[in-house]
Amino acid sequence: MDLNKLFTHRCTGTDSATRVSRTDFQRDFDRIIFSSAFRRMQNKTQVFPLPGSVFVHNRLTHSLEVASVGRSLGTLAGDFVVENYGQDISADSTEFYRHQLHNVIAAACLCHDVGNPAFGHSGEDAIASYFERNESQLQHKFNEKQWADLINFEGNANAIRVLTHQQTGKDDGGTQLTFTTLAAIAKYPCE
Protein backbone atom coordinates (compact mmCIF):
# COMPACT_ATOMS: atom_id res chain seq x y z
CA MET A 1 0.00 0.00 0.00
CA ASP A 2 1.39 3.39 -1.00
CA LEU A 3 0.41 5.96 1.64
CA ASN A 4 1.17 8.71 -0.89
CA LYS A 5 -1.69 7.56 -3.13
CA LEU A 6 -4.48 7.22 -0.57
CA PHE A 7 -5.75 10.78 -0.91
CA THR A 8 -6.53 13.33 -3.60
CA HIS A 9 -7.81 16.90 -3.71
CA ARG A 10 -9.90 16.14 -6.83
CA CYS A 11 -13.64 16.38 -6.34
CA THR A 12 -16.85 15.43 -8.11
CA GLY A 13 -18.50 17.89 -10.46
CA THR A 14 -17.01 21.09 -11.76
CA ASP A 15 -15.95 23.01 -8.70
CA SER A 16 -14.59 26.43 -9.59
CA ALA A 17 -14.58 27.98 -6.13
CA THR A 18 -11.38 29.57 -4.90
CA ARG A 19 -10.28 27.98 -1.65
CA VAL A 20 -8.22 30.41 0.35
CA SER A 21 -9.49 30.12 3.90
CA ARG A 22 -10.41 26.41 3.94
CA THR A 23 -8.76 23.23 2.77
CA ASP A 24 -10.58 20.89 0.39
CA PHE A 25 -11.27 18.53 3.27
CA GLN A 26 -12.60 21.26 5.58
CA ARG A 27 -14.84 22.29 2.69
CA ASP A 28 -16.13 18.70 2.44
CA PHE A 29 -17.13 18.75 6.12
CA ASP A 30 -18.86 22.12 5.71
CA ARG A 31 -20.72 21.10 2.55
CA ILE A 32 -22.04 18.00 4.28
CA ILE A 33 -23.25 20.02 7.29
CA PHE A 34 -25.18 22.35 4.96
CA SER A 35 -26.51 19.62 2.64
CA SER A 36 -30.17 18.68 2.57
CA ALA A 37 -29.19 15.00 2.77
CA PHE A 38 -27.53 15.60 6.14
CA ARG A 39 -30.23 17.91 7.46
CA ARG A 40 -32.97 15.39 6.67
CA MET A 41 -31.56 13.20 9.44
CA GLN A 42 -32.92 15.61 12.05
CA ASN A 43 -36.34 14.05 11.49
CA LYS A 44 -35.17 10.44 11.91
CA THR A 45 -35.01 8.90 15.36
CA GLN A 46 -31.89 7.00 16.26
CA VAL A 47 -33.16 3.52 17.12
CA PHE A 48 -31.75 1.82 20.21
CA PRO A 49 -31.94 -1.96 20.62
CA LEU A 50 -32.67 -1.76 24.35
CA PRO A 51 -35.24 0.50 26.05
CA GLY A 52 -34.48 2.64 29.07
CA SER A 53 -32.29 5.43 27.74
CA VAL A 54 -33.63 8.90 28.48
CA PHE A 55 -31.32 10.33 25.83
CA VAL A 56 -33.10 9.14 22.69
CA HIS A 57 -32.13 11.53 19.93
CA ASN A 58 -32.21 11.88 16.18
CA ARG A 59 -29.72 10.60 13.60
CA LEU A 60 -28.38 14.08 12.96
CA THR A 61 -27.34 14.51 16.61
CA HIS A 62 -25.95 10.97 16.64
CA SER A 63 -23.93 11.68 13.46
CA LEU A 64 -22.47 14.87 14.97
CA GLU A 65 -21.39 12.85 18.02
CA VAL A 66 -19.84 10.16 15.81
CA ALA A 67 -18.00 12.86 13.80
CA SER A 68 -16.55 14.30 17.00
CA VAL A 69 -15.14 10.92 18.00
CA GLY A 70 -14.01 10.25 14.41
CA ARG A 71 -12.12 13.53 14.26
CA SER A 72 -10.18 12.58 17.40
CA LEU A 73 -9.42 9.10 16.06
CA GLY A 74 -8.40 10.63 12.72
CA THR A 75 -5.92 12.89 14.50
CA LEU A 76 -4.44 9.89 16.33
CA ALA A 77 -4.28 7.84 13.11
CA GLY A 78 -2.65 10.68 11.16
CA ASP A 79 -0.05 11.19 13.88
CA PHE A 80 0.62 7.44 13.90
CA VAL A 81 1.21 7.38 10.14
CA VAL A 82 3.61 10.33 10.25
CA GLU A 83 5.50 9.02 13.28
CA ASN A 84 5.85 5.48 11.93
CA TYR A 85 6.03 6.02 8.17
CA GLY A 86 7.11 9.66 7.86
CA GLN A 87 10.41 8.72 6.26
CA ASP A 88 8.54 6.87 3.49
CA ILE A 89 6.02 9.56 2.53
CA SER A 90 6.21 12.87 0.70
CA ALA A 91 5.90 16.31 2.29
CA ASP A 92 2.36 16.59 0.85
CA SER A 93 1.44 13.27 2.43
CA THR A 94 2.92 14.32 5.76
CA GLU A 95 0.80 17.48 5.59
CA PHE A 96 -2.32 15.45 4.76
CA TYR A 97 -1.89 12.86 7.50
CA ARG A 98 -0.83 15.36 10.15
CA HIS A 99 -3.34 18.14 9.39
CA GLN A 100 -6.16 16.84 7.14
CA LEU A 101 -6.93 13.16 7.77
CA HIS A 102 -9.06 14.08 10.79
CA ASN A 103 -11.23 16.32 8.55
CA VAL A 104 -11.80 13.44 6.12
CA ILE A 105 -12.70 11.03 8.92
CA ALA A 106 -15.05 13.56 10.57
CA ALA A 107 -16.77 14.23 7.22
CA ALA A 108 -17.20 10.51 6.55
CA CYS A 109 -18.61 10.04 10.05
CA LEU A 110 -21.19 12.76 9.41
CA CYS A 111 -22.43 10.71 6.47
CA HIS A 112 -22.44 7.27 8.04
CA ASP A 113 -26.27 7.25 8.26
CA VAL A 114 -27.12 9.48 5.25
CA GLY A 115 -27.90 6.57 2.92
CA ASN A 116 -29.47 4.25 5.45
CA PRO A 117 -33.16 3.43 5.20
CA ALA A 118 -35.42 3.47 8.24
CA PHE A 119 -34.28 0.90 10.82
CA GLY A 120 -30.68 0.87 9.52
CA HIS A 121 -29.30 -2.56 8.65
CA SER A 122 -32.67 -4.20 9.32
CA GLY A 123 -34.14 -1.78 6.78
CA GLU A 124 -31.45 -2.78 4.26
CA ASP A 125 -32.43 -6.42 4.78
CA ALA A 126 -36.14 -5.57 4.39
CA ILE A 127 -35.52 -3.81 1.06
CA ALA A 128 -33.48 -6.75 -0.24
CA SER A 129 -36.12 -9.25 0.94
CA TYR A 130 -38.93 -7.31 -0.73
CA PHE A 131 -37.21 -7.39 -4.11
CA GLU A 132 -36.19 -11.03 -3.75
CA ARG A 133 -39.77 -12.04 -2.85
CA ASN A 134 -41.18 -10.10 -5.80
CA GLU A 135 -38.48 -11.01 -8.30
CA SER A 136 -40.84 -12.44 -10.93
CA GLN A 137 -42.90 -9.23 -11.05
CA LEU A 138 -40.07 -6.71 -10.75
CA GLN A 139 -36.74 -7.94 -12.12
CA HIS A 140 -37.63 -7.24 -15.77
CA LYS A 141 -37.90 -3.50 -14.94
CA PHE A 142 -34.21 -3.21 -14.04
CA ASN A 143 -30.90 -3.96 -15.68
CA GLU A 144 -28.55 -6.50 -14.09
CA LYS A 145 -26.55 -3.97 -12.04
CA GLN A 146 -29.64 -2.15 -10.80
CA TRP A 147 -31.20 -5.43 -9.72
CA ALA A 148 -28.01 -6.43 -7.89
CA ASP A 149 -28.12 -3.08 -6.04
CA LEU A 150 -31.71 -3.69 -4.97
CA ILE A 151 -31.25 -7.23 -3.69
CA ASN A 152 -28.00 -6.25 -1.98
CA PHE A 153 -29.12 -2.82 -0.76
CA GLU A 154 -26.24 -1.11 1.04
CA GLY A 155 -26.60 2.19 2.93
CA ASN A 156 -23.04 3.40 2.33
CA ALA A 157 -23.38 3.01 -1.43
CA ASN A 158 -26.72 4.80 -1.24
CA ALA A 159 -25.08 7.64 0.72
CA ILE A 160 -22.59 8.14 -2.11
CA ARG A 161 -25.46 8.17 -4.62
CA VAL A 162 -27.37 10.75 -2.56
CA LEU A 163 -24.33 12.98 -2.00
CA THR A 164 -23.21 12.95 -5.65
CA HIS A 165 -26.68 13.37 -7.18
CA GLN A 166 -27.17 16.72 -8.92
CA GLN A 167 -29.80 18.77 -7.15
CA THR A 168 -32.08 21.21 -8.96
CA GLY A 169 -30.28 24.47 -9.65
CA LYS A 170 -26.97 23.16 -8.32
CA ASP A 171 -23.70 22.30 -10.03
CA ASP A 172 -22.84 18.85 -11.34
CA GLY A 173 -21.49 16.43 -8.77
CA GLY A 174 -23.98 17.04 -5.97
CA THR A 175 -22.13 18.23 -2.89
CA GLN A 176 -18.86 18.13 -4.88
CA LEU A 177 -16.94 16.24 -2.21
CA THR A 178 -13.37 15.14 -2.75
CA PHE A 179 -12.90 11.59 -3.93
CA THR A 180 -10.94 11.02 -0.71
CA THR A 181 -13.98 11.79 1.45
CA LEU A 182 -16.26 9.73 -0.80
CA ALA A 183 -13.87 6.77 -0.49
CA ALA A 184 -13.91 7.13 3.29
CA ILE A 185 -17.72 7.14 3.25
CA ALA A 186 -17.70 3.87 1.29
CA LYS A 187 -15.76 2.30 4.20
CA TYR A 188 -15.52 -1.10 2.54
CA PRO A 189 -15.42 -0.73 -1.22
CA CYS A 190 -16.50 -3.58 -3.43
CA GLU A 191 -17.55 -3.93 -7.05
PDB file of C-alpha atoms in Angstrom:
ATOM      1  CA  MET A   1       0.000   0.000   0.000  1.00  0.00           C
ATOM      2  CA  ASP A   2       1.388   3.389  -0.995  1.00  0.00           C
ATOM      3  CA  LEU A   3       0.406   5.962   1.636  1.00  0.00           C
ATOM      4  CA  ASN A   4       1.168   8.712  -0.889  1.00  0.00           C
ATOM      5  CA  LYS A   5      -1.689   7.558  -3.127  1.00  0.00           C
ATOM      6  CA  LEU A   6      -4.477   7.223  -0.571  1.00  0.00           C
ATOM      7  CA  PHE A   7      -5.753  10.779  -0.908  1.00  0.00           C
ATOM      8  CA  THR A   8      -6.530  13.335  -3.597  1.00  0.00           C
ATOM      9  CA  HIS A   9      -7.812  16.900  -3.712  1.00  0.00           C
ATOM     10  CA  ARG A  10      -9.900  16.144  -6.829  1.00  0.00           C
ATOM     11  CA  CYS A  11     -13.644  16.375  -6.344  1.00  0.00           C
ATOM     12  CA  THR A  12     -16.849  15.432  -8.109  1.00  0.00           C
ATOM     13  CA  GLY A  13     -18.496  17.891 -10.456  1.00  0.00           C
ATOM     14  CA  THR A  14     -17.013  21.089 -11.761  1.00  0.00           C
ATOM     15  CA  ASP A  15     -15.948  23.011  -8.703  1.00  0.00           C
ATOM     16  CA  SER A  16     -14.589  26.429  -9.593  1.00  0.00           C
ATOM     17  CA  ALA A  17     -14.577  27.978  -6.125  1.00  0.00           C
ATOM     18  CA  THR A  18     -11.384  29.571  -4.901  1.00  0.00           C
ATOM     19  CA  ARG A  19     -10.277  27.979  -1.651  1.00  0.00           C
ATOM     20  CA  VAL A  20      -8.224  30.412   0.353  1.00  0.00           C
ATOM     21  CA  SER A  21      -9.490  30.120   3.902  1.00  0.00           C
ATOM     22  CA  ARG A  22     -10.412  26.412   3.936  1.00  0.00           C
ATOM     23  CA  THR A  23      -8.757  23.231   2.767  1.00  0.00           C
ATOM     24  CA  ASP A  24     -10.576  20.895   0.387  1.00  0.00           C
ATOM     25  CA  PHE A  25     -11.266  18.532   3.271  1.00  0.00           C
ATOM     26  CA  GLN A  26     -12.602  21.260   5.582  1.00  0.00           C
ATOM     27  CA  ARG A  27     -14.839  22.287   2.694  1.00  0.00           C
ATOM     28  CA  ASP A  28     -16.132  18.698   2.438  1.00  0.00           C
ATOM     29  CA  PHE A  29     -17.132  18.753   6.116  1.00  0.00           C
ATOM     30  CA  ASP A  30     -18.861  22.122   5.709  1.00  0.00           C
ATOM     31  CA  ARG A  31     -20.716  21.098   2.548  1.00  0.00           C
ATOM     32  CA  ILE A  32     -22.035  18.003   4.277  1.00  0.00           C
ATOM     33  CA  ILE A  33     -23.254  20.021   7.286  1.00  0.00           C
ATOM     34  CA  PHE A  34     -25.184  22.354   4.959  1.00  0.00           C
ATOM     35  CA  SER A  35     -26.506  19.624   2.640  1.00  0.00           C
ATOM     36  CA  SER A  36     -30.168  18.682   2.567  1.00  0.00           C
ATOM     37  CA  ALA A  37     -29.192  14.997   2.771  1.00  0.00           C
ATOM     38  CA  PHE A  38     -27.526  15.599   6.143  1.00  0.00           C
ATOM     39  CA  ARG A  39     -30.228  17.914   7.458  1.00  0.00           C
ATOM     40  CA  ARG A  40     -32.967  15.394   6.669  1.00  0.00           C
ATOM     41  CA  MET A  41     -31.557  13.204   9.438  1.00  0.00           C
ATOM     42  CA  GLN A  42     -32.921  15.613  12.053  1.00  0.00           C
ATOM     43  CA  ASN A  43     -36.341  14.047  11.494  1.00  0.00           C
ATOM     44  CA  LYS A  44     -35.170  10.441  11.907  1.00  0.00           C
ATOM     45  CA  THR A  45     -35.013   8.903  15.357  1.00  0.00           C
ATOM     46  CA  GLN A  46     -31.885   7.004  16.256  1.00  0.00           C
ATOM     47  CA  VAL A  47     -33.160   3.517  17.119  1.00  0.00           C
ATOM     48  CA  PHE A  48     -31.753   1.822  20.209  1.00  0.00           C
ATOM     49  CA  PRO A  49     -31.944  -1.962  20.619  1.00  0.00           C
ATOM     50  CA  LEU A  50     -32.674  -1.759  24.351  1.00  0.00           C
ATOM     51  CA  PRO A  51     -35.238   0.503  26.045  1.00  0.00           C
ATOM     52  CA  GLY A  52     -34.481   2.645  29.066  1.00  0.00           C
ATOM     53  CA  SER A  53     -32.295   5.426  27.740  1.00  0.00           C
ATOM     54  CA  VAL A  54     -33.630   8.896  28.477  1.00  0.00           C
ATOM     55  CA  PHE A  55     -31.319  10.327  25.826  1.00  0.00           C
ATOM     56  CA  VAL A  56     -33.098   9.145  22.692  1.00  0.00           C
ATOM     57  CA  HIS A  57     -32.134  11.528  19.928  1.00  0.00           C
ATOM     58  CA  ASN A  58     -32.206  11.880  16.178  1.00  0.00           C
ATOM     59  CA  ARG A  59     -29.721  10.602  13.602  1.00  0.00           C
ATOM     60  CA  LEU A  60     -28.384  14.084  12.961  1.00  0.00           C
ATOM     61  CA  THR A  61     -27.343  14.507  16.610  1.00  0.00           C
ATOM     62  CA  HIS A  62     -25.947  10.970  16.636  1.00  0.00           C
ATOM     63  CA  SER A  63     -23.928  11.677  13.464  1.00  0.00           C
ATOM     64  CA  LEU A  64     -22.472  14.866  14.973  1.00  0.00           C
ATOM     65  CA  GLU A  65     -21.388  12.849  18.016  1.00  0.00           C
ATOM     66  CA  VAL A  66     -19.840  10.165  15.808  1.00  0.00           C
ATOM     67  CA  ALA A  67     -18.004  12.860  13.799  1.00  0.00           C
ATOM     68  CA  SER A  68     -16.551  14.303  16.997  1.00  0.00           C
ATOM     69  CA  VAL A  69     -15.141  10.919  17.999  1.00  0.00           C
ATOM     70  CA  GLY A  70     -14.011  10.253  14.413  1.00  0.00           C
ATOM     71  CA  ARG A  71     -12.116  13.533  14.259  1.00  0.00           C
ATOM     72  CA  SER A  72     -10.178  12.580  17.404  1.00  0.00           C
ATOM     73  CA  LEU A  73      -9.423   9.104  16.061  1.00  0.00           C
ATOM     74  CA  GLY A  74      -8.396  10.626  12.718  1.00  0.00           C
ATOM     75  CA  THR A  75      -5.917  12.888  14.498  1.00  0.00           C
ATOM     76  CA  LEU A  76      -4.443   9.891  16.325  1.00  0.00           C
ATOM     77  CA  ALA A  77      -4.281   7.842  13.112  1.00  0.00           C
ATOM     78  CA  GLY A  78      -2.650  10.679  11.164  1.00  0.00           C
ATOM     79  CA  ASP A  79      -0.049  11.194  13.883  1.00  0.00           C
ATOM     80  CA  PHE A  80       0.621   7.437  13.905  1.00  0.00           C
ATOM     81  CA  VAL A  81       1.208   7.377  10.136  1.00  0.00           C
ATOM     82  CA  VAL A  82       3.605  10.335  10.255  1.00  0.00           C
ATOM     83  CA  GLU A  83       5.501   9.018  13.280  1.00  0.00           C
ATOM     84  CA  ASN A  84       5.848   5.478  11.931  1.00  0.00           C
ATOM     85  CA  TYR A  85       6.032   6.024   8.167  1.00  0.00           C
ATOM     86  CA  GLY A  86       7.111   9.662   7.863  1.00  0.00           C
ATOM     87  CA  GLN A  87      10.413   8.721   6.259  1.00  0.00           C
ATOM     88  CA  ASP A  88       8.539   6.871   3.488  1.00  0.00           C
ATOM     89  CA  ILE A  89       6.022   9.558   2.530  1.00  0.00           C
ATOM     90  CA  SER A  90       6.209  12.868   0.699  1.00  0.00           C
ATOM     91  CA  ALA A  91       5.904  16.307   2.287  1.00  0.00           C
ATOM     92  CA  ASP A  92       2.356  16.594   0.852  1.00  0.00           C
ATOM     93  CA  SER A  93       1.440  13.269   2.433  1.00  0.00           C
ATOM     94  CA  THR A  94       2.922  14.322   5.760  1.00  0.00           C
ATOM     95  CA  GLU A  95       0.795  17.479   5.595  1.00  0.00           C
ATOM     96  CA  PHE A  96      -2.321  15.450   4.762  1.00  0.00           C
ATOM     97  CA  TYR A  97      -1.890  12.863   7.500  1.00  0.00           C
ATOM     98  CA  ARG A  98      -0.826  15.363  10.146  1.00  0.00           C
ATOM     99  CA  HIS A  99      -3.342  18.137   9.385  1.00  0.00           C
ATOM    100  CA  GLN A 100      -6.156  16.844   7.144  1.00  0.00           C
ATOM    101  CA  LEU A 101      -6.928  13.163   7.770  1.00  0.00           C
ATOM    102  CA  HIS A 102      -9.056  14.085  10.786  1.00  0.00           C
ATOM    103  CA  ASN A 103     -11.227  16.316   8.552  1.00  0.00           C
ATOM    104  CA  VAL A 104     -11.803  13.438   6.117  1.00  0.00           C
ATOM    105  CA  ILE A 105     -12.700  11.031   8.923  1.00  0.00           C
ATOM    106  CA  ALA A 106     -15.046  13.555  10.565  1.00  0.00           C
ATOM    107  CA  ALA A 107     -16.773  14.231   7.219  1.00  0.00           C
ATOM    108  CA  ALA A 108     -17.202  10.509   6.552  1.00  0.00           C
ATOM    109  CA  CYS A 109     -18.608  10.041  10.051  1.00  0.00           C
ATOM    110  CA  LEU A 110     -21.188  12.764   9.415  1.00  0.00           C
ATOM    111  CA  CYS A 111     -22.432  10.706   6.468  1.00  0.00           C
ATOM    112  CA  HIS A 112     -22.442   7.265   8.040  1.00  0.00           C
ATOM    113  CA  ASP A 113     -26.275   7.253   8.257  1.00  0.00           C
ATOM    114  CA  VAL A 114     -27.123   9.476   5.250  1.00  0.00           C
ATOM    115  CA  GLY A 115     -27.904   6.571   2.918  1.00  0.00           C
ATOM    116  CA  ASN A 116     -29.467   4.254   5.452  1.00  0.00           C
ATOM    117  CA  PRO A 117     -33.159   3.428   5.203  1.00  0.00           C
ATOM    118  CA  ALA A 118     -35.421   3.466   8.238  1.00  0.00           C
ATOM    119  CA  PHE A 119     -34.278   0.902  10.817  1.00  0.00           C
ATOM    120  CA  GLY A 120     -30.681   0.873   9.519  1.00  0.00           C
ATOM    121  CA  HIS A 121     -29.302  -2.561   8.652  1.00  0.00           C
ATOM    122  CA  SER A 122     -32.672  -4.203   9.325  1.00  0.00           C
ATOM    123  CA  GLY A 123     -34.139  -1.782   6.778  1.00  0.00           C
ATOM    124  CA  GLU A 124     -31.451  -2.780   4.263  1.00  0.00           C
ATOM    125  CA  ASP A 125     -32.429  -6.416   4.775  1.00  0.00           C
ATOM    126  CA  ALA A 126     -36.137  -5.573   4.390  1.00  0.00           C
ATOM    127  CA  ILE A 127     -35.519  -3.811   1.060  1.00  0.00           C
ATOM    128  CA  ALA A 128     -33.483  -6.748  -0.243  1.00  0.00           C
ATOM    129  CA  SER A 129     -36.119  -9.254   0.940  1.00  0.00           C
ATOM    130  CA  TYR A 130     -38.928  -7.313  -0.733  1.00  0.00           C
ATOM    131  CA  PHE A 131     -37.211  -7.392  -4.114  1.00  0.00           C
ATOM    132  CA  GLU A 132     -36.190 -11.032  -3.749  1.00  0.00           C
ATOM    133  CA  ARG A 133     -39.773 -12.043  -2.847  1.00  0.00           C
ATOM    134  CA  ASN A 134     -41.176 -10.097  -5.801  1.00  0.00           C
ATOM    135  CA  GLU A 135     -38.480 -11.014  -8.302  1.00  0.00           C
ATOM    136  CA  SER A 136     -40.838 -12.438 -10.926  1.00  0.00           C
ATOM    137  CA  GLN A 137     -42.904  -9.231 -11.055  1.00  0.00           C
ATOM    138  CA  LEU A 138     -40.072  -6.707 -10.750  1.00  0.00           C
ATOM    139  CA  GLN A 139     -36.744  -7.938 -12.119  1.00  0.00           C
ATOM    140  CA  HIS A 140     -37.626  -7.235 -15.768  1.00  0.00           C
ATOM    141  CA  LYS A 141     -37.904  -3.501 -14.936  1.00  0.00           C
ATOM    142  CA  PHE A 142     -34.211  -3.211 -14.041  1.00  0.00           C
ATOM    143  CA  ASN A 143     -30.898  -3.960 -15.682  1.00  0.00           C
ATOM    144  CA  GLU A 144     -28.553  -6.497 -14.089  1.00  0.00           C
ATOM    145  CA  LYS A 145     -26.546  -3.972 -12.037  1.00  0.00           C
ATOM    146  CA  GLN A 146     -29.637  -2.147 -10.801  1.00  0.00           C
ATOM    147  CA  TRP A 147     -31.198  -5.431  -9.722  1.00  0.00           C
ATOM    148  CA  ALA A 148     -28.008  -6.426  -7.889  1.00  0.00           C
ATOM    149  CA  ASP A 149     -28.118  -3.082  -6.043  1.00  0.00           C
ATOM    150  CA  LEU A 150     -31.708  -3.690  -4.973  1.00  0.00           C
ATOM    151  CA  ILE A 151     -31.252  -7.234  -3.694  1.00  0.00           C
ATOM    152  CA  ASN A 152     -28.000  -6.252  -1.977  1.00  0.00           C
ATOM    153  CA  PHE A 153     -29.121  -2.817  -0.756  1.00  0.00           C
ATOM    154  CA  GLU A 154     -26.240  -1.107   1.036  1.00  0.00           C
ATOM    155  CA  GLY A 155     -26.599   2.185   2.925  1.00  0.00           C
ATOM    156  CA  ASN A 156     -23.039   3.404   2.328  1.00  0.00           C
ATOM    157  CA  ALA A 157     -23.383   3.009  -1.430  1.00  0.00           C
ATOM    158  CA  ASN A 158     -26.723   4.802  -1.239  1.00  0.00           C
ATOM    159  CA  ALA A 159     -25.079   7.643   0.720  1.00  0.00           C
ATOM    160  CA  ILE A 160     -22.592   8.145  -2.112  1.00  0.00           C
ATOM    161  CA  ARG A 161     -25.460   8.170  -4.621  1.00  0.00           C
ATOM    162  CA  VAL A 162     -27.375  10.746  -2.557  1.00  0.00           C
ATOM    163  CA  LEU A 163     -24.330  12.976  -1.998  1.00  0.00           C
ATOM    164  CA  THR A 164     -23.210  12.954  -5.647  1.00  0.00           C
ATOM    165  CA  HIS A 165     -26.679  13.374  -7.181  1.00  0.00           C
ATOM    166  CA  GLN A 166     -27.167  16.718  -8.916  1.00  0.00           C
ATOM    167  CA  GLN A 167     -29.798  18.769  -7.153  1.00  0.00           C
ATOM    168  CA  THR A 168     -32.077  21.208  -8.959  1.00  0.00           C
ATOM    169  CA  GLY A 169     -30.283  24.469  -9.647  1.00  0.00           C
ATOM    170  CA  LYS A 170     -26.968  23.161  -8.320  1.00  0.00           C
ATOM    171  CA  ASP A 171     -23.695  22.303 -10.032  1.00  0.00           C
ATOM    172  CA  ASP A 172     -22.837  18.848 -11.344  1.00  0.00           C
ATOM    173  CA  GLY A 173     -21.486  16.433  -8.769  1.00  0.00           C
ATOM    174  CA  GLY A 174     -23.977  17.037  -5.973  1.00  0.00           C
ATOM    175  CA  THR A 175     -22.134  18.232  -2.887  1.00  0.00           C
ATOM    176  CA  GLN A 176     -18.863  18.132  -4.880  1.00  0.00           C
ATOM    177  CA  LEU A 177     -16.943  16.239  -2.214  1.00  0.00           C
ATOM    178  CA  THR A 178     -13.369  15.137  -2.747  1.00  0.00           C
ATOM    179  CA  PHE A 179     -12.899  11.586  -3.926  1.00  0.00           C
ATOM    180  CA  THR A 180     -10.944  11.023  -0.709  1.00  0.00           C
ATOM    181  CA  THR A 181     -13.979  11.791   1.448  1.00  0.00           C
ATOM    182  CA  LEU A 182     -16.261   9.726  -0.795  1.00  0.00           C
ATOM    183  CA  ALA A 183     -13.868   6.766  -0.487  1.00  0.00           C
ATOM    184  CA  ALA A 184     -13.909   7.127   3.295  1.00  0.00           C
ATOM    185  CA  ILE A 185     -17.722   7.140   3.253  1.00  0.00           C
ATOM    186  CA  ALA A 186     -17.697   3.872   1.293  1.00  0.00           C
ATOM    187  CA  LYS A 187     -15.761   2.295   4.203  1.00  0.00           C
ATOM    188  CA  TYR A 188     -15.523  -1.101   2.540  1.00  0.00           C
ATOM    189  CA  PRO A 189     -15.419  -0.726  -1.222  1.00  0.00           C
ATOM    190  CA  CYS A 190     -16.498  -3.578  -3.434  1.00  0.00           C
ATOM    191  CA  GLU A 191     -17.555  -3.927  -7.048  1.00  0.00           C
TER     192      GLU A 191
END
